[in-house]
């Protein structure tokens, strides 16, 4: 018997799942139980970490809003991320080169690859 690959699930895996092989190195295929397959097909966000499928509470928190503020000093900007269920936003400083790398990754993830 093959177990469901969703983290902490002990049900038998009955459906084959294939992740996005173009963006991430590592495992891209897993067996999941019927319950988790239905959640994924209904549009629940999911990801894979090593051999495990992440769903629900095991996923990274949801981004609610973001903003960017150019720096008055060094070249770059402060990126502010407001995360669901967190009172305090996260702020990070990005240099211009870091911002370009992030933009390229986001573009590729959305299929706009260059």
Short mmCIF file of C-alpha atoms in Angstrom, two decimals, residues 5-8 17 19 24 36 39-40 43-50 52-63 83-86:
data_model
loop_
_atom_site.label_atom_id
_atom_site.label_comp_id
_atom_site.label_asym_id
_atom_site.label_seq_id
_atom_site.Cartn_x
_atom_site.Cartn_y
_atom_site.Cartn_z
CA UNK A 5 1.89 12.03 0.40
CA UNK A 6 0.10 14.91 2.17
CA UNK A 7 2.03 15.75 5.33
CA UNK A 8 0.59 13.89 8.37
CA UNK A 17 -0.55 14.01 -8.65
CA UNK A 19 3.40 19.19 -9.77
CA UNK A 24 11.15 23.80 -9.02
CA UNK A 36 -6.91 15.44 -0.71
CA UNK A 39 -9.43 19.47 -2.30
CA UNK A 40 -6.69 20.05 -4.86
CA UNK A 43 -8.65 24.76 -6.16
CA UNK A 44 -7.05 24.52 -2.71
CA UNK A 45 -3.50 25.87 -2.84
CA UNK A 46 -0.85 23.16 -2.51
CA UNK A 47 2.88 22.75 -2.81
CA UNK A 48 5.51 20.05 -2.54
CA UNK A 49 8.44 19.98 -0.15
CA UNK A 50 10.78 17.07 -0.66
CA UNK A 52 5.54 15.65 0.90
CA UNK A 53 2.49 17.51 -0.41
CA UNK A 54 1.63 20.60 1.64
CA UNK A 55 -1.99 21.73 2.05
CA UNK A 56 -3.92 23.94 4.47
CA UNK A 57 -2.02 24.83 7.64
CA UNK A 58 1.22 23.48 6.20
CA UNK A 59 1.25 26.01 3.38
CA UNK A 60 3.02 29.35 3.73
CA UNK A 61 0.67 32.09 4.99
CA UNK A 62 -1.35 34.05 2.43
CA UNK A 63 -0.16 37.49 1.31
CA UNK A 83 0.39 38.55 5.82
CA UNK A 84 -2.98 36.97 6.70
CA UNK A 85 -3.47 36.46 10.45
CA UNK A 86 -0.35 38.43 11.40
#
